[in-house]
């Protein structure tokens, strides 16, 4: 730390998000080395469990944890050390699948990414910006891929710029097989209650039916911005969703698609990728595309210089 601004505004705390239903967090070490060499261990009361803001209005996701690590003993010239491990439990995902930023709010001198997989597994990976080729080492039935990135650029501080450089890696055979893990959970037409269909009142043209479904979703549910990764790449059942007053943005698209097909409008859910398709981590969100009399329609916000309109 070189300034009080870094201590009080930038790096006085570290935030670690994880899902305890599927993950365990282990703090290996946490301490501060002061200028004179004194070691200040992080006390127990400096590890504070909170609920991520995006899950505040979603009871089904109130088990998510954001651990706030408050760094202590800070002064200009000191160094804070934090080493932790997040262990995913068996059954979390059918394959290895990760996404991590490779740009941060401050420049990074060196970043090392190491992934070890069984030798028979093929690792697919991608950088959203140019990245180095890995050093590959095979030993005792395992293959280790090692990337070393140096002098990383600083990510934009503009709150409207979300395009940080990302690294994704997965042992899914293809992006299609990864997406199939999501589609296997999608709501089916026969799972929709007849009383729900009656409340939609979808009659007339295909365009009218599409508007009726959008109106039903808009009036019935509030939206909570739970990211796919935070939700464990899982969706609630249609029954649980309809018992609540909210949906995640991705659950909404799943339900929208099922309702559209139920009223006779052919529709499908498609993935929207944040970078080159590799696995689940590459999917930033889901989108419903419907094939109507006027062609393919996507249910997304749309903007023009003279008119702003949206369908939800």
PDB file of N, CA, C and O in Angstrom, residues 2-39:
ATOM      1  N   UNK A   2       0.646   2.129  -0.976  1.00  0.00           N
ATOM      2  CA  UNK A   2       1.489   3.307  -1.096  1.00  0.00           C
ATOM      3  C   UNK A   2       0.794   4.597  -0.685  1.00  0.00           C
ATOM      4  O   UNK A   2       1.408   5.655  -0.682  1.00  0.00           O
ATOM      5  N   UNK A   3      -0.499   4.521  -0.373  1.00  0.00           N
ATOM      6  CA  UNK A   3      -1.222   5.746  -0.026  1.00  0.00           C
ATOM      7  C   UNK A   3      -2.396   5.431   0.886  1.00  0.00           C
ATOM      8  O   UNK A   3      -2.857   4.291   0.964  1.00  0.00           O
ATOM      9  N   UNK A   4      -2.888   6.474   1.543  1.00  0.00           N
ATOM     10  CA  UNK A   4      -4.075   6.306   2.374  1.00  0.00           C
ATOM     11  C   UNK A   4      -5.309   6.074   1.509  1.00  0.00           C
ATOM     12  O   UNK A   4      -6.271   5.456   1.954  1.00  0.00           O
ATOM     13  N   UNK A   5      -5.276   6.559   0.284  1.00  0.00           N
ATOM     14  CA  UNK A   5      -6.382   6.313  -0.632  1.00  0.00           C
ATOM     15  C   UNK A   5      -6.508   4.811  -0.900  1.00  0.00           C
ATOM     16  O   UNK A   5      -7.615   4.262  -0.930  1.00  0.00           O
ATOM     17  N   UNK A   6      -5.371   4.143  -1.070  1.00  0.00           N
ATOM     18  CA  UNK A   6      -5.392   2.690  -1.283  1.00  0.00           C
ATOM     19  C   UNK A   6      -5.910   1.971  -0.041  1.00  0.00           C
ATOM     20  O   UNK A   6      -6.671   1.007  -0.133  1.00  0.00           O
ATOM     21  N   UNK A   7      -5.532   2.473   1.131  1.00  0.00           N
ATOM     22  CA  UNK A   7      -5.926   1.823   2.383  1.00  0.00           C
ATOM     23  C   UNK A   7      -7.421   2.002   2.652  1.00  0.00           C
ATOM     24  O   UNK A   7      -8.129   1.049   2.961  1.00  0.00           O
ATOM     25  N   UNK A   8      -7.910   3.231   2.503  1.00  0.00           N
ATOM     26  CA  UNK A   8      -9.279   3.539   2.918  1.00  0.00           C
ATOM     27  C   UNK A   8     -10.317   3.355   1.823  1.00  0.00           C
ATOM     28  O   UNK A   8     -11.496   3.136   2.116  1.00  0.00           O
ATOM     29  N   UNK A   9      -9.915   3.444   0.556  1.00  0.00           N
ATOM     30  CA  UNK A   9     -10.900   3.420  -0.525  1.00  0.00           C
ATOM     31  C   UNK A   9     -10.766   2.246  -1.488  1.00  0.00           C
ATOM     32  O   UNK A   9     -11.764   1.818  -2.077  1.00  0.00           O
ATOM     33  N   UNK A  10      -9.570   1.742  -1.684  1.00  0.00           N
ATOM     34  CA  UNK A  10      -9.365   0.749  -2.738  1.00  0.00           C
ATOM     35  C   UNK A  10      -9.200  -0.671  -2.215  1.00  0.00           C
ATOM     36  O   UNK A  10      -9.897  -1.590  -2.657  1.00  0.00           O
ATOM     37  N   UNK A  11      -8.276  -0.870  -1.289  1.00  0.00           N
ATOM     38  CA  UNK A  11      -7.912  -2.237  -0.925  1.00  0.00           C
ATOM     39  C   UNK A  11      -7.890  -2.482   0.576  1.00  0.00           C
ATOM     40  O   UNK A  11      -7.154  -3.328   1.067  1.00  0.00           O
ATOM     41  N   UNK A  12      -8.738  -1.767   1.295  1.00  0.00           N
ATOM     42  CA  UNK A  12      -8.827  -2.019   2.735  1.00  0.00           C
ATOM     43  C   UNK A  12      -9.574  -3.299   3.048  1.00  0.00           C
ATOM     44  O   UNK A  12      -9.456  -3.852   4.147  1.00  0.00           O
ATOM     45  N   UNK A  13     -10.363  -3.789   2.061  1.00  0.00           N
ATOM     46  CA  UNK A  13     -11.136  -5.011   2.234  1.00  0.00           C
ATOM     47  C   UNK A  13     -11.023  -5.875   0.980  1.00  0.00           C
ATOM     48  O   UNK A  13     -10.807  -5.354  -0.118  1.00  0.00           O
ATOM     49  N   UNK A  14     -11.207  -7.161   1.156  1.00  0.00           N
ATOM     50  CA  UNK A  14     -11.294  -8.094   0.028  1.00  0.00           C
ATOM     51  C   UNK A  14     -12.633  -8.806   0.118  1.00  0.00           C
ATOM     52  O   UNK A  14     -13.050  -9.224   1.208  1.00  0.00           O
ATOM     53  N   UNK A  15     -13.310  -8.936  -1.021  1.00  0.00           N
ATOM     54  CA  UNK A  15     -14.632  -9.556  -1.060  1.00  0.00           C
ATOM     55  C   UNK A  15     -14.541 -10.907  -1.785  1.00  0.00           C
ATOM     56  O   UNK A  15     -14.045 -10.983  -2.906  1.00  0.00           O
ATOM     57  N   UNK A  16     -15.031 -11.950  -1.141  1.00  0.00           N
ATOM     58  CA  UNK A  16     -14.986 -13.295  -1.703  1.00  0.00           C
ATOM     59  C   UNK A  16     -16.406 -13.852  -1.758  1.00  0.00           C
ATOM     60  O   UNK A  16     -17.027 -14.088  -0.719  1.00  0.00           O
ATOM     61  N   UNK A  17     -16.929 -14.032  -2.954  1.00  0.00           N
ATOM     62  CA  UNK A  17     -18.273 -14.603  -3.128  1.00  0.00           C
ATOM     63  C   UNK A  17     -18.184 -16.105  -3.346  1.00  0.00           C
ATOM     64  O   UNK A  17     -17.352 -16.580  -4.120  1.00  0.00           O
ATOM     65  N   UNK A  18     -19.067 -16.852  -2.677  1.00  0.00           N
ATOM     66  CA  UNK A  18     -19.133 -18.293  -2.921  1.00  0.00           C
ATOM     67  C   UNK A  18     -20.505 -18.819  -2.533  1.00  0.00           C
ATOM     68  O   UNK A  18     -21.283 -18.151  -1.825  1.00  0.00           O
ATOM     69  N   UNK A  19     -20.809 -20.008  -3.008  1.00  0.00           N
ATOM     70  CA  UNK A  19     -22.092 -20.649  -2.760  1.00  0.00           C
ATOM     71  C   UNK A  19     -21.872 -21.837  -1.830  1.00  0.00           C
ATOM     72  O   UNK A  19     -21.395 -22.884  -2.269  1.00  0.00           O
ATOM     73  N   UNK A  20     -22.187 -21.701  -0.539  1.00  0.00           N
ATOM     74  CA  UNK A  20     -21.881 -22.784   0.411  1.00  0.00           C
ATOM     75  C   UNK A  20     -22.636 -24.074   0.152  1.00  0.00           C
ATOM     76  O   UNK A  20     -22.255 -25.126   0.668  1.00  0.00           O
ATOM     77  N   UNK A  21     -23.701 -24.009  -0.647  1.00  0.00           N
ATOM     78  CA  UNK A  21     -24.410 -25.245  -1.003  1.00  0.00           C
ATOM     79  C   UNK A  21     -23.518 -26.151  -1.841  1.00  0.00           C
ATOM     80  O   UNK A  21     -23.598 -27.382  -1.749  1.00  0.00           O
ATOM     81  N   UNK A  22     -22.646 -25.535  -2.651  1.00  0.00           N
ATOM     82  CA  UNK A  22     -21.818 -26.310  -3.561  1.00  0.00           C
ATOM     83  C   UNK A  22     -20.322 -26.068  -3.360  1.00  0.00           C
ATOM     84  O   UNK A  22     -19.504 -26.741  -3.991  1.00  0.00           O
ATOM     85  N   UNK A  23     -19.963 -25.129  -2.483  1.00  0.00           N
ATOM     86  CA  UNK A  23     -18.550 -24.766  -2.351  1.00  0.00           C
ATOM     87  C   UNK A  23     -18.169 -24.578  -0.886  1.00  0.00           C
ATOM     88  O   UNK A  23     -18.993 -24.165  -0.068  1.00  0.00           O
ATOM     89  N   UNK A  24     -16.921 -24.883  -0.583  1.00  0.00           N
ATOM     90  CA  UNK A  24     -16.345 -24.612   0.735  1.00  0.00           C
ATOM     91  C   UNK A  24     -15.230 -23.580   0.563  1.00  0.00           C
ATOM     92  O   UNK A  24     -14.443 -23.657  -0.392  1.00  0.00           O
ATOM     93  N   UNK A  25     -15.169 -22.639   1.480  1.00  0.00           N
ATOM     94  CA  UNK A  25     -14.114 -21.623   1.466  1.00  0.00           C
ATOM     95  C   UNK A  25     -13.157 -21.884   2.620  1.00  0.00           C
ATOM     96  O   UNK A  25     -13.579 -22.045   3.765  1.00  0.00           O
ATOM     97  N   UNK A  26     -11.873 -21.936   2.306  1.00  0.00           N
ATOM     98  CA  UNK A  26     -10.847 -22.150   3.319  1.00  0.00           C
ATOM     99  C   UNK A  26      -9.861 -20.981   3.263  1.00  0.00           C
ATOM    100  O   UNK A  26      -9.291 -20.695   2.204  1.00  0.00           O
ATOM    101  N   UNK A  27      -9.699 -20.280   4.380  1.00  0.00           N
ATOM    102  CA  UNK A  27      -8.699 -19.213   4.470  1.00  0.00           C
ATOM    103  C   UNK A  27      -7.388 -19.857   4.911  1.00  0.00           C
ATOM    104  O   UNK A  27      -7.257 -20.323   6.048  1.00  0.00           O
ATOM    105  N   UNK A  28      -6.418 -19.897   4.028  1.00  0.00           N
ATOM    106  CA  UNK A  28      -5.134 -20.533   4.343  1.00  0.00           C
ATOM    107  C   UNK A  28      -4.251 -19.624   5.196  1.00  0.00           C
ATOM    108  O   UNK A  28      -3.619 -20.080   6.143  1.00  0.00           O
ATOM    109  N   UNK A  29      -4.211 -18.354   4.846  1.00  0.00           N
ATOM    110  CA  UNK A  29      -3.452 -17.392   5.653  1.00  0.00           C
ATOM    111  C   UNK A  29      -3.921 -15.982   5.331  1.00  0.00           C
ATOM    112  O   UNK A  29      -4.346 -15.697   4.199  1.00  0.00           O
ATOM    113  N   UNK A  30      -3.871 -15.109   6.325  1.00  0.00           N
ATOM    114  CA  UNK A  30      -4.256 -13.717   6.130  1.00  0.00           C
ATOM    115  C   UNK A  30      -3.536 -12.876   7.174  1.00  0.00           C
ATOM    116  O   UNK A  30      -3.729 -13.064   8.381  1.00  0.00           O
ATOM    117  N   UNK A  31      -2.682 -11.970   6.707  1.00  0.00           N
ATOM    118  CA  UNK A  31      -1.920 -11.139   7.636  1.00  0.00           C
ATOM    119  C   UNK A  31      -1.375  -9.920   6.899  1.00  0.00           C
ATOM    120  O   UNK A  31      -1.433  -9.833   5.668  1.00  0.00           O
ATOM    121  N   UNK A  32      -0.867  -8.976   7.679  1.00  0.00           N
ATOM    122  CA  UNK A  32      -0.239  -7.770   7.127  1.00  0.00           C
ATOM    123  C   UNK A  32       1.200  -7.684   7.638  1.00  0.00           C
ATOM    124  O   UNK A  32       1.453  -7.887   8.832  1.00  0.00           O
ATOM    125  N   UNK A  33       2.108  -7.392   6.719  1.00  0.00           N
ATOM    126  CA  UNK A  33       3.502  -7.171   7.094  1.00  0.00           C
ATOM    127  C   UNK A  33       3.757  -5.673   7.085  1.00  0.00           C
ATOM    128  O   UNK A  33       3.705  -5.036   6.035  1.00  0.00           O
ATOM    129  N   UNK A  34       4.012  -5.113   8.284  1.00  0.00           N
ATOM    130  CA  UNK A  34       4.202  -3.671   8.406  1.00  0.00           C
ATOM    131  C   UNK A  34       5.588  -3.264   7.918  1.00  0.00           C
ATOM    132  O   UNK A  34       6.442  -4.111   7.624  1.00  0.00           O
ATOM    133  N   UNK A  35       5.816  -1.971   7.799  1.00  0.00           N
ATOM    134  CA  UNK A  35       7.079  -1.454   7.265  1.00  0.00           C
ATOM    135  C   UNK A  35       8.268  -1.941   8.083  1.00  0.00           C
ATOM    136  O   UNK A  35       9.338  -2.260   7.539  1.00  0.00           O
ATOM    137  N   UNK A  36       8.115  -2.025   9.399  1.00  0.00           N
ATOM    138  CA  UNK A  36       9.233  -2.453  10.258  1.00  0.00           C
ATOM    139  C   UNK A  36       9.369  -3.970  10.335  1.00  0.00           C
ATOM    140  O   UNK A  36      10.178  -4.489  11.108  1.00  0.00           O
ATOM    141  N   UNK A  37       8.566  -4.690   9.550  1.00  0.00           N
ATOM    142  CA  UNK A  37       8.664  -6.143   9.532  1.00  0.00           C
ATOM    143  C   UNK A  37       7.722  -6.853  10.479  1.00  0.00           C
ATOM    144  O   UNK A  37       7.617  -8.091  10.450  1.00  0.00           O
ATOM    145  N   UNK A  38       7.001  -6.110  11.300  1.00  0.00           N
ATOM    146  CA  UNK A  38       6.053  -6.715  12.235  1.00  0.00           C
ATOM    147  C   UNK A  38       4.911  -7.389  11.483  1.00  0.00           C
ATOM    148  O   UNK A  38       4.394  -6.840  10.504  1.00  0.00           O
ATOM    149  N   UNK A  39       4.527  -8.574  11.913  1.00  0.00           N
ATOM    150  CA  UNK A  39       3.426  -9.303  11.305  1.00  0.00           C
ATOM    151  C   UNK A  39       2.159  -9.106  12.142  1.00  0.00           C
ATOM    152  O   UNK A  39       2.151  -9.364  13.357  1.00  0.00           O
TER     153      UNK A  39
END
